[in-house]
Coordinates of C-alpha atoms in Angstrom, one line a residue:
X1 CA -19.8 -235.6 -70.7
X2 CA -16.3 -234.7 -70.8
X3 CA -14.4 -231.8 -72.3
X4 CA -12.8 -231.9 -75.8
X5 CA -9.1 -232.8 -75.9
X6 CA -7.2 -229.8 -77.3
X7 CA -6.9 -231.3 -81.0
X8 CA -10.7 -231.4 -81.3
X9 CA -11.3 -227.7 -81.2
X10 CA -11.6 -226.3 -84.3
X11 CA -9.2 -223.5 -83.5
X12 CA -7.5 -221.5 -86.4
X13 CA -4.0 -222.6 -86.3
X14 CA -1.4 -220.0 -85.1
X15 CA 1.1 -218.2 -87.6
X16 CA 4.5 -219.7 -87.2
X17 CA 5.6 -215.9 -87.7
X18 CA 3.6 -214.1 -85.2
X19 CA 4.9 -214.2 -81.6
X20 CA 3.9 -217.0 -79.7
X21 CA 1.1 -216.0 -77.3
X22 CA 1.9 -215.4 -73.8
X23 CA 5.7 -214.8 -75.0
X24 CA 6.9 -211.2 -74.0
X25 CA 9.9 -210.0 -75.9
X26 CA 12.3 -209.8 -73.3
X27 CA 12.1 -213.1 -72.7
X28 CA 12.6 -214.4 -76.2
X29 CA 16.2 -215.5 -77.0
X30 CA 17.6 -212.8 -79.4
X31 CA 20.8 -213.7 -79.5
X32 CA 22.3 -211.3 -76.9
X33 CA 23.4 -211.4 -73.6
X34 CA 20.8 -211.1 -70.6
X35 CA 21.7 -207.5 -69.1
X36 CA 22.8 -207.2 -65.3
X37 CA 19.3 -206.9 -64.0
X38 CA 18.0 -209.7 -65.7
X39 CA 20.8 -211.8 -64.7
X40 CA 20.3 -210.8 -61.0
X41 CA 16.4 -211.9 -61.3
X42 CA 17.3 -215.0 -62.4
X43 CA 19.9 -215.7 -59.6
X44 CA 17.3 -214.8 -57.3
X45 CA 14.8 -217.2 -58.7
X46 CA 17.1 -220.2 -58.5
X47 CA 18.0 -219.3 -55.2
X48 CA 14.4 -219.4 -54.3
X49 CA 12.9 -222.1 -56.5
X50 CA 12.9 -225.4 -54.6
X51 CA 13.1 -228.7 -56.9
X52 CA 10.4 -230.7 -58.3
X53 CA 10.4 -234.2 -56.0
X54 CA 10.6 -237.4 -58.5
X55 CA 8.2 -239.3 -58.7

């Protein structure tokens, strides 16, 4: 037997107003600027990501 595809559990459906689960705040948009920190944490991560090979 195989497991139910995602649109056959009968799962409540989310709240377009609530925060989407798994989101945290700080990495919502808002509108504003990312502050110096976060823009250093992101430089890093490119710097260390490597690309996805095509397939």
């Amino acid at each position: 037997m195989t497991a139910p595809i995602p649109e056959e559990r009968d799962e409540p459906l989310l709240d377009a107003d609530q925060q989407p689960p798994g989101e945290h705040g700080s990495e919502l948009p808002d509108g504003q600027e990312p502050s110096p920190a976060e823009e250093d944490v992101r430089e890093e991560n490119a710097e260390t990501s490597f690309p996805e090979p095509s397939q």
